[in-house]
Short mmCIF file of C-alpha atoms in Angstrom, two decimals:
data_model
loop_
_atom_site.label_atom_id
_atom_site.label_comp_id
_atom_site.label_asym_id
_atom_site.label_seq_id
_atom_site.Cartn_x
_atom_site.Cartn_y
_atom_site.Cartn_z
CA MET A 24 -25.44 -19.49 -6.38
CA ASP A 25 -22.15 -21.33 -6.21
CA LEU A 26 -21.47 -19.86 -2.80
CA VAL A 27 -23.33 -17.71 -0.28
CA PHE A 28 -21.82 -15.74 2.59
CA ARG A 29 -24.31 -15.02 5.37
CA ALA A 30 -23.31 -12.42 7.93
CA SER A 31 -24.89 -10.08 10.44
CA ARG A 32 -22.28 -7.47 9.47
CA VAL A 33 -21.21 -6.84 5.87
CA ILE A 34 -19.37 -3.68 4.77
CA THR A 35 -20.90 -2.50 1.48
CA PRO A 36 -20.53 0.80 -0.40
CA GLN A 37 -23.83 1.85 1.17
CA GLY A 38 -22.62 1.10 4.69
CA GLU A 39 -22.72 -1.76 7.16
CA ARG A 40 -25.68 -4.15 7.04
CA ALA A 41 -26.78 -7.71 7.64
CA ALA A 42 -26.74 -9.47 4.29
CA ASP A 43 -26.39 -12.53 2.14
CA VAL A 44 -23.66 -12.20 -0.48
CA GLY A 45 -24.07 -14.56 -3.42
CA VAL A 46 -21.17 -15.66 -5.60
CA ARG A 47 -21.36 -17.14 -9.08
CA GLY A 48 -18.35 -17.85 -11.31
CA GLY A 49 -15.96 -16.08 -8.95
CA ARG A 50 -17.87 -12.82 -8.92
CA ILE A 51 -20.42 -11.29 -6.61
CA ALA A 52 -23.82 -11.92 -8.18
CA ALA A 53 -26.13 -10.53 -5.50
CA VAL A 54 -26.18 -8.73 -2.17
CA THR A 55 -29.54 -9.20 -0.45
CA GLY A 56 -31.17 -9.18 2.94
CA PRO A 57 -30.30 -12.00 5.34
CA ASP A 58 -31.55 -15.52 4.62
CA GLU A 59 -32.71 -14.67 1.10
CA LEU A 60 -30.21 -16.63 -0.99
CA SER A 61 -29.47 -20.31 -1.42
CA GLY A 62 -26.33 -21.86 -2.83
CA ASP A 63 -24.29 -24.98 -3.34
CA ARG A 64 -22.27 -23.89 -0.30
CA VAL A 65 -23.22 -21.50 2.49
CA VAL A 66 -20.58 -19.89 4.71
CA GLU A 67 -22.16 -18.49 7.87
CA LEU A 68 -19.98 -16.00 9.68
CA ALA A 69 -19.75 -16.11 13.46
CA ASP A 70 -21.47 -13.42 15.49
CA ASP A 71 -18.17 -11.62 16.11
CA GLU A 72 -17.09 -11.60 12.45
CA VAL A 73 -17.51 -8.97 9.74
CA LEU A 74 -17.34 -9.57 5.99
CA LEU A 75 -15.03 -7.02 4.35
CA PRO A 76 -14.01 -6.68 0.73
CA GLY A 77 -10.50 -7.96 0.15
CA LEU A 78 -8.05 -5.14 0.74
CA VAL A 79 -6.05 -3.59 -2.09
CA ASP A 80 -2.46 -2.60 -1.32
CA THR A 81 -0.97 -0.49 -4.09
CA HIS A 82 2.43 0.05 -2.44
CA VAL A 83 4.37 -3.21 -2.04
CA HIS A 84 8.05 -3.92 -2.68
CA VAL A 85 8.31 -7.62 -3.55
CA ASN A 86 11.96 -7.29 -4.72
CA ASP A 87 11.66 -10.34 -6.98
CA PRO A 88 13.64 -11.21 -9.09
CA GLY A 89 17.12 -10.14 -8.09
CA ARG A 90 16.70 -9.59 -4.36
CA SER A 91 14.43 -12.50 -3.57
CA GLU A 92 16.43 -13.14 -0.38
CA TRP A 93 14.74 -9.93 0.87
CA GLU A 94 11.27 -11.06 -0.24
CA GLY A 95 9.64 -12.95 -3.10
CA PHE A 96 6.28 -13.37 -4.75
CA PRO A 97 5.32 -16.59 -2.88
CA THR A 98 6.11 -15.20 0.57
CA ALA A 99 4.85 -11.66 -0.02
CA THR A 100 1.50 -12.86 -1.35
CA ARG A 101 1.07 -15.37 1.49
CA ALA A 102 1.64 -12.50 3.92
CA ALA A 103 -0.86 -10.37 2.02
CA ALA A 104 -3.51 -13.07 2.21
CA ALA A 105 -2.89 -13.58 5.92
CA GLY A 106 -3.64 -9.89 6.38
CA GLY A 107 -6.85 -9.84 4.34
CA VAL A 108 -5.18 -8.30 1.27
CA THR A 109 -6.32 -9.89 -1.99
CA THR A 110 -4.66 -7.54 -4.49
CA ILE A 111 -1.23 -5.90 -4.48
CA VAL A 112 0.58 -3.67 -6.95
CA ASP A 113 4.33 -4.24 -6.96
CA MET A 114 6.80 -1.37 -6.99
CA PRO A 115 9.33 -1.13 -9.85
CA LEU A 116 12.51 -0.96 -7.77
CA ASN A 117 14.57 -3.22 -5.49
CA SER A 118 14.07 -5.98 -8.04
CA LEU A 119 16.72 -6.62 -10.67
CA PRO A 120 16.14 -5.46 -13.29
CA PRO A 121 13.94 -2.56 -12.17
CA THR A 122 10.70 -2.22 -14.11
CA THR A 123 11.75 0.64 -16.35
CA SER A 124 11.22 -1.02 -19.75
CA VAL A 125 8.82 -3.48 -21.32
CA GLU A 126 11.55 -6.11 -21.34
CA ALA A 127 12.05 -5.72 -17.59
CA LEU A 128 8.30 -5.95 -17.03
CA GLN A 129 8.26 -9.22 -18.93
CA VAL A 130 11.02 -10.58 -16.69
CA LYS A 131 9.04 -9.64 -13.60
CA ARG A 132 5.80 -11.11 -14.91
CA LYS A 133 7.57 -14.36 -15.78
CA THR A 134 8.99 -14.53 -12.25
CA ALA A 135 5.59 -13.96 -10.67
CA ASP A 136 3.53 -16.17 -12.97
CA GLY A 137 2.23 -19.21 -11.10
CA ASN A 138 3.80 -18.08 -7.83
CA VAL A 139 1.24 -15.68 -6.36
CA HIS A 140 -1.47 -16.35 -3.79
CA VAL A 141 -3.29 -13.06 -4.41
CA ASP A 142 -3.78 -10.98 -7.54
CA VAL A 143 -0.76 -8.89 -8.51
CA GLY A 144 -0.29 -5.86 -10.74
CA PHE A 145 2.83 -3.85 -11.49
CA TRP A 146 4.03 -0.26 -11.49
CA GLY A 147 6.49 1.04 -14.05
CA GLY A 148 9.37 3.34 -13.19
CA ILE A 149 10.58 6.76 -14.29
CA VAL A 150 14.36 7.17 -14.27
CA PRO A 151 16.70 9.46 -16.19
CA GLY A 152 16.86 8.44 -19.85
CA ASN A 153 13.80 6.17 -20.11
CA ARG A 154 11.22 8.66 -21.38
CA ALA A 155 10.83 6.65 -24.61
CA ASP A 156 9.91 3.56 -22.54
CA LEU A 157 7.01 5.15 -20.69
CA VAL A 158 4.17 4.92 -23.20
CA PRO A 159 5.18 1.38 -24.26
CA LEU A 160 5.12 0.34 -20.59
CA HIS A 161 1.69 1.95 -20.22
CA GLU A 162 0.47 0.02 -23.25
CA ALA A 163 1.97 -3.18 -21.77
CA GLY A 164 -0.33 -2.81 -18.76
CA VAL A 165 1.49 -1.16 -15.86
CA PHE A 166 -0.81 0.78 -13.53
CA GLY A 167 1.28 3.92 -13.52
CA PHE A 168 4.82 5.15 -12.95
CA LYS A 169 6.93 5.73 -9.87
CA CYS A 170 9.77 8.17 -9.51
CA PHE A 171 11.97 9.50 -6.74
CA LEU A 172 12.95 13.12 -6.20
CA ILE A 173 15.82 11.94 -3.97
CA HIS A 174 18.18 8.94 -3.99
CA SER A 175 16.02 5.81 -3.96
CA GLY A 176 18.33 3.72 -1.82
CA VAL A 177 19.45 1.56 -4.76
CA ASP A 178 21.75 2.88 -7.46
CA GLU A 179 20.01 1.09 -10.36
CA PHE A 180 16.88 3.24 -9.85
CA PRO A 181 18.20 6.84 -9.87
CA HIS A 182 16.06 9.83 -8.96
CA VAL A 183 14.87 12.46 -11.43
CA GLU A 184 15.56 16.17 -11.46
CA ASP A 185 12.79 18.71 -11.89
CA ASP A 186 13.16 19.04 -15.67
CA GLU A 187 13.11 15.24 -16.07
CA LEU A 188 9.97 15.01 -13.91
CA ARG A 189 8.16 17.61 -15.99
CA ALA A 190 9.17 15.96 -19.25
CA ALA A 191 7.86 12.63 -17.98
CA LEU A 192 4.60 14.20 -16.80
CA ARG A 193 4.06 15.80 -20.21
CA GLU A 194 4.72 12.47 -21.91
CA LEU A 195 2.37 10.56 -19.60
CA ARG A 196 -0.33 13.23 -19.90
CA THR A 197 -0.76 12.11 -23.53
CA VAL A 198 -2.12 8.77 -22.27
CA ASP A 199 -3.49 10.13 -18.95
CA ALA A 200 -1.23 7.80 -16.96
CA LEU A 201 -0.73 8.17 -13.21
CA THR A 202 2.63 9.23 -11.76
CA ILE A 203 3.36 8.32 -8.14
CA VAL A 204 6.14 10.19 -6.40
CA HIS A 205 8.50 9.71 -3.45
CA ALA A 206 8.49 13.36 -2.45
CA GLU A 207 11.51 14.44 -0.40
CA HIS A 208 13.69 17.32 -1.55
CA PRO A 209 17.39 16.39 -1.65
CA GLY A 210 18.43 19.96 -0.85
CA HIS A 211 16.85 19.68 2.60
CA VAL A 212 18.07 16.18 3.50
CA THR A 213 21.40 15.77 5.29
CA GLU A 214 23.57 12.88 6.43
CA SER A 215 22.19 11.20 9.55
CA GLY A 216 24.00 10.53 12.77
CA PRO A 217 23.60 7.19 14.55
CA GLY A 218 20.59 7.92 16.78
CA TYR A 219 16.90 8.27 15.95
CA ARG A 220 16.82 11.99 16.75
CA ASP A 221 19.73 12.41 14.32
CA PHE A 222 17.84 10.54 11.64
CA LEU A 223 14.65 12.51 12.21
CA ALA A 224 16.53 15.81 12.00
CA SER A 225 18.21 14.70 8.77
CA ARG A 226 14.86 14.39 6.98
CA PRO A 227 12.78 17.28 8.35
CA HIS A 228 9.20 18.27 7.61
CA HIS A 229 10.26 20.92 5.11
CA ALA A 230 12.09 18.33 2.99
CA GLU A 231 8.73 16.74 2.33
CA GLY A 232 6.89 20.04 2.12
CA GLN A 233 9.28 21.55 -0.42
CA ALA A 234 9.15 18.46 -2.62
CA ILE A 235 5.35 18.34 -2.51
CA SER A 236 5.12 22.04 -3.37
CA GLY A 237 7.31 21.47 -6.42
CA LEU A 238 5.29 18.44 -7.42
CA ILE A 239 2.07 20.44 -7.18
CA GLU A 240 3.56 23.13 -9.41
CA ALA A 241 4.61 20.53 -11.99
CA ALA A 242 1.18 18.87 -11.90
CA ARG A 243 -0.54 22.23 -12.29
CA GLU A 244 1.66 23.10 -15.27
CA THR A 245 1.22 19.77 -17.08
CA ASP A 246 -2.33 18.83 -15.95
CA ALA A 247 -0.97 15.34 -15.25
CA ARG A 248 -2.33 12.93 -12.64
CA VAL A 249 0.03 12.76 -9.67
CA HIS A 250 -0.03 10.88 -6.39
CA VAL A 251 2.03 11.59 -3.26
CA LEU A 252 3.45 8.40 -1.78
CA HIS A 253 3.74 7.59 1.95
CA LEU A 254 2.94 11.04 3.33
CA SER A 255 4.56 11.34 6.75
CA SER A 256 4.33 15.08 7.42
CA GLY A 257 1.07 16.64 8.51
CA GLU A 258 2.55 20.03 7.71
CA ALA A 259 2.02 19.29 4.00
CA LEU A 260 -1.76 18.99 4.34
CA PRO A 261 -2.57 22.70 3.72
CA ALA A 262 -0.69 22.55 0.41
CA LEU A 263 -2.70 19.48 -0.61
CA ARG A 264 -5.93 21.24 0.32
CA SER A 265 -5.03 24.34 -1.67
CA ALA A 266 -3.98 22.36 -4.74
CA ARG A 267 -7.18 20.36 -4.80
CA SER A 268 -9.28 23.48 -4.44
CA GLU A 269 -7.56 24.75 -7.61
CA GLY A 270 -8.40 21.55 -9.49
CA VAL A 271 -4.89 20.07 -9.52
CA ARG A 272 -5.26 16.32 -10.12
CA LEU A 273 -3.56 15.24 -6.93
CA THR A 274 -4.06 12.36 -4.50
CA ALA A 275 -2.11 11.21 -1.46
CA GLU A 276 -1.56 8.18 0.72
CA THR A 277 -0.13 7.43 4.12
CA CYS A 278 0.94 4.19 5.81
CA PRO A 279 0.06 2.21 8.94
CA HIS A 280 3.41 2.94 10.58
CA TYR A 281 2.88 6.70 10.37
CA LEU A 282 -0.58 6.27 11.90
CA THR A 283 0.64 3.93 14.66
CA PHE A 284 4.13 4.77 15.91
CA ILE A 285 5.54 8.03 17.29
CA ALA A 286 9.09 9.32 17.39
CA GLU A 287 8.98 9.80 21.16
CA GLU A 288 8.87 6.02 21.63
CA ILE A 289 11.70 5.05 19.26
CA GLY A 290 15.06 4.27 20.83
CA ASP A 291 18.45 5.04 19.32
CA ARG A 292 19.16 1.38 18.47
CA ALA A 293 15.64 0.51 17.27
CA THR A 294 16.57 0.47 13.58
CA HIS A 295 13.58 -1.73 12.72
CA PHE A 296 11.62 1.56 12.84
CA LYS A 297 13.75 3.20 10.15
CA CYS A 298 11.86 4.28 7.02
CA CYS A 299 11.97 7.19 4.61
CA PRO A 300 10.38 9.62 5.17
CA PRO A 301 10.63 9.04 8.92
CA ILE A 302 8.08 8.38 11.65
CA ARG A 303 7.46 11.75 13.32
CA ASP A 304 6.05 12.91 16.65
CA ALA A 305 2.69 12.30 18.30
CA ALA A 306 1.23 15.66 17.31
CA ASN A 307 2.11 14.97 13.69
CA ARG A 308 0.43 11.56 13.87
CA GLU A 309 -2.81 13.28 14.87
CA LEU A 310 -2.51 15.66 11.92
CA LEU A 311 -2.33 12.66 9.58
CA TRP A 312 -5.43 11.16 11.18
CA ARG A 313 -7.19 14.51 10.69
CA GLY A 314 -6.09 14.50 7.05
CA LEU A 315 -7.71 11.09 6.59
CA ALA A 316 -10.90 12.23 8.29
CA ASP A 317 -11.04 15.34 6.11
CA GLY A 318 -10.38 13.43 2.89
CA LEU A 319 -7.07 15.14 2.14
CA VAL A 320 -5.30 11.80 2.51
CA ASP A 321 -7.12 9.35 0.27
CA LEU A 322 -5.78 5.93 1.17
CA VAL A 323 -3.66 3.83 3.51
CA VAL A 324 -1.22 1.30 2.06
CA SER A 325 1.67 -0.62 3.56
CA ASP A 326 4.83 0.50 1.75
CA HIS A 327 5.96 -3.03 2.59
CA SER A 328 9.73 -2.70 2.16
CA PRO A 329 11.43 -5.78 3.60
CA CYS A 330 15.07 -6.78 3.77
CA THR A 331 17.30 -9.39 5.35
CA PRO A 332 17.93 -9.06 9.11
CA GLU A 333 21.57 -8.06 8.73
CA LEU A 334 20.61 -5.00 6.67
CA LYS A 335 18.68 -3.69 9.68
CA GLU A 336 21.69 -4.02 11.96
CA GLY A 337 23.90 -1.11 12.94
CA ASP A 338 22.50 2.36 13.57
CA PHE A 339 20.19 4.87 11.94
CA ALA A 340 22.95 6.18 9.72
CA THR A 341 23.64 2.81 8.10
CA ALA A 342 20.60 0.50 8.44
CA TRP A 343 18.24 -0.16 5.53
CA GLY A 344 15.21 2.10 5.56
CA GLY A 345 11.99 0.16 5.15
CA ILE A 346 9.22 -1.43 7.21
CA ALA A 347 7.74 -4.86 6.55
CA SER A 348 4.05 -4.77 7.45
CA LEU A 349 2.02 -6.28 4.62
CA GLN A 350 0.34 -8.81 6.91
CA LEU A 351 -0.40 -6.32 9.71
CA GLY A 352 -1.86 -3.26 8.02
CA LEU A 353 -5.53 -3.93 8.72
CA PRO A 354 -5.28 -4.60 12.47
CA ALA A 355 -2.70 -1.82 12.90
CA VAL A 356 -4.96 0.76 11.27
CA TRP A 357 -8.11 -0.57 12.95
CA THR A 358 -6.47 -0.44 16.39
CA GLN A 359 -5.79 3.27 15.97
CA ALA A 360 -8.92 4.12 13.99
CA ARG A 361 -11.39 2.76 16.56
CA GLN A 362 -9.70 4.84 19.28
CA ARG A 363 -10.51 7.96 17.26
CA GLY A 364 -14.14 7.11 16.57
CA HIS A 365 -13.75 5.76 13.05
CA ALA A 366 -15.82 2.82 11.82
CA LEU A 367 -14.90 -0.18 9.70
CA THR A 368 -16.58 1.56 6.78
CA ASP A 369 -13.85 4.21 6.97
CA VAL A 370 -11.08 1.62 7.10
CA VAL A 371 -12.53 -0.20 4.10
CA ARG A 372 -12.67 3.05 2.15
CA TRP A 373 -9.03 3.84 2.94
CA MET A 374 -7.65 0.33 2.41
CA ALA A 375 -9.88 -1.26 -0.24
CA SER A 376 -12.10 1.01 -2.32
CA ALA A 377 -9.79 4.05 -2.59
CA PRO A 378 -6.68 2.10 -3.61
CA ALA A 379 -8.73 0.16 -6.17
CA GLU A 380 -10.10 3.42 -7.55
CA LEU A 381 -6.62 4.98 -7.69
CA VAL A 382 -5.37 2.33 -10.13
CA GLY A 383 -8.66 1.71 -11.96
CA LEU A 384 -9.40 -1.79 -10.65
CA THR A 385 -13.16 -1.63 -11.07
CA ARG A 386 -13.66 -5.27 -10.04
CA LYS A 387 -11.86 -4.87 -6.72
CA GLY A 388 -12.36 -3.08 -3.44
CA ALA A 389 -16.09 -3.36 -2.73
CA ILE A 390 -18.84 -5.85 -1.95
CA GLU A 391 -21.38 -5.24 -4.68
CA PRO A 392 -22.65 -7.16 -7.72
CA GLY A 393 -20.16 -7.46 -10.56
CA ARG A 394 -17.06 -7.24 -8.39
CA ASP A 395 -14.67 -10.12 -7.84
CA ALA A 396 -15.65 -12.27 -4.87
CA ASP A 397 -12.62 -11.18 -2.83
CA PHE A 398 -13.30 -11.10 0.91
CA ALA A 399 -11.67 -10.84 4.32
CA VAL A 400 -13.46 -12.36 7.29
CA PHE A 401 -12.45 -10.05 10.13
CA ALA A 402 -13.07 -10.26 13.87
CA PRO A 403 -12.71 -6.62 14.95
CA ASP A 404 -13.07 -7.22 18.68
CA ASP A 405 -10.59 -10.09 18.83
CA ALA A 406 -6.99 -9.20 19.64
CA PHE A 407 -3.46 -10.57 19.46
CA VAL A 408 0.13 -9.70 20.24
CA VAL A 409 2.37 -9.58 17.17
CA ASP A 410 4.91 -12.39 17.07
CA ARG A 411 7.42 -11.93 14.28
CA ALA A 412 7.91 -15.71 14.09
CA LYS A 413 4.31 -16.05 12.89
CA LEU A 414 4.57 -13.56 10.03
CA ARG A 415 4.43 -14.96 6.51
CA HIS A 416 6.88 -12.63 4.80
CA ARG A 417 10.36 -13.97 4.19
CA ASN A 418 12.34 -12.26 6.96
CA PRO A 419 11.00 -11.83 10.52
CA VAL A 420 11.93 -8.17 10.91
CA THR A 421 9.19 -5.78 12.05
CA PRO A 422 8.72 -2.91 14.52
CA TYR A 423 5.31 -4.39 15.39
CA HIS A 424 6.85 -7.36 17.25
CA GLY A 425 5.37 -7.55 20.75
CA ARG A 426 2.70 -4.94 20.03
CA PRO A 427 -0.94 -5.74 20.92
CA LEU A 428 -3.35 -5.13 18.05
CA ALA A 429 -7.11 -5.27 17.75
CA GLY A 430 -8.74 -7.27 14.97
CA VAL A 431 -7.95 -10.70 13.59
CA VAL A 432 -8.23 -11.81 9.96
CA ARG A 433 -9.69 -15.31 10.15
CA GLN A 434 -10.23 -16.09 6.46
CA THR A 435 -9.33 -14.58 3.10
CA TRP A 436 -11.12 -15.43 -0.15
CA LEU A 437 -10.05 -14.75 -3.73
CA ARG A 438 -12.74 -14.94 -6.43
CA GLY A 439 -14.83 -17.23 -4.22
CA ASN A 440 -12.01 -19.57 -3.17
CA GLY A 441 -10.45 -19.63 0.25
CA ILE A 442 -6.72 -18.85 0.27
CA THR A 443 -4.82 -21.50 2.19
CA GLY A 444 -1.26 -20.70 1.16
CA ASP A 445 -0.78 -24.23 -0.13
CA ARG A 446 -1.46 -23.62 -3.82
CA PRO A 447 -0.97 -20.31 -5.65
CA THR A 448 -4.24 -19.22 -7.29
CA GLY A 449 -3.59 -15.52 -7.80
CA ARG A 450 -3.56 -13.88 -11.21
CA LEU A 451 -1.35 -11.26 -12.81
CA LEU A 452 -3.30 -8.07 -13.53
CA SER A 453 -2.85 -5.42 -16.17
CA ARG A 454 -4.17 -1.89 -16.32
CA GLY A 455 -7.56 -1.94 -17.96
CA ASP A 456 -8.56 -5.38 -16.64
CA ALA A 457 -12.32 -5.15 -16.21
#
């Protein structure tokens, strides 16, 4: 072997075990019992460390090019690596131009090429008037298509009406492409006042529930693959359960901030907590955890949506809505998961294998022969207090500042090479990459 990892705790698809993991040519060549492999280099994990597959985050706003002062490929991918994430899929909006045509995809790929520290794929976008661009974008390698059912926050990526959504789903059904949806119904969203309770009331549970019900109906009618983004409302879980029991091809995700924070603890000037849909109350948080445990919520991804500090100033009526958390997702989720009796095998399923499966990355998300040798060395019983000055993303704005978290990522490896942040070694991925 080129490289052997030796650990008393390795998270594999079969569960946790002591193992040697052998790497050859950047891929996992063997997973055996302990002390069975030899290699040119042997990395022995400490007794308090666990070898995880590199995480896969399929919901990241890099904003590059066009709004690189918010974030950029070098900084976003350094932050990902620091958090044990070895693959991200970049959202089609907040960059200029948005990824709604093949030409725009080429601009984004050119910007990212040679500037990424982890592997990066791209989503395409659905906006009014670009139906003819969808199949060409699919053929150009995007992993699927995002749309909004409500204003996206940026005018250059407008939302779609119901008839436009259905037309896009019918078009994408011809190539069995995935559509991922920001599901809030504009008819149930109102203008927010300045405080957090005002903001929460302006985007109520039924705004999400109504949008998800309409999405389920459209997916049932078209037999298209659909995915609900950043689920914040536990009240939508019965509708997801019912749809799946009918065979609707529907998946859903939630985010670390919905699983960590609660509305009761958010002050009226704490705009760093603002996101859409909003963080809800403690009882709702427990419903989301139950949805994960029951398999109704398939995966946990960051929805890393950074901005410059001045855009977070003001109040909840005017501040930018988005949470930067790409580096902190694993310890944030693990801190909460362990309190509810979940194991690292659960966290790996939610944050590595399920996201990889969602987008068809068959070489990512698991420690087994044939997969890329992407790893996170994680100390689950270590702890730290979040210091925004130590985060790797471009702007030090985060609601996690000052929060104690369990679990420290000590090393991250991409195809058998340790990521240091000094030299970009990530690759650009396309749908269908084996």
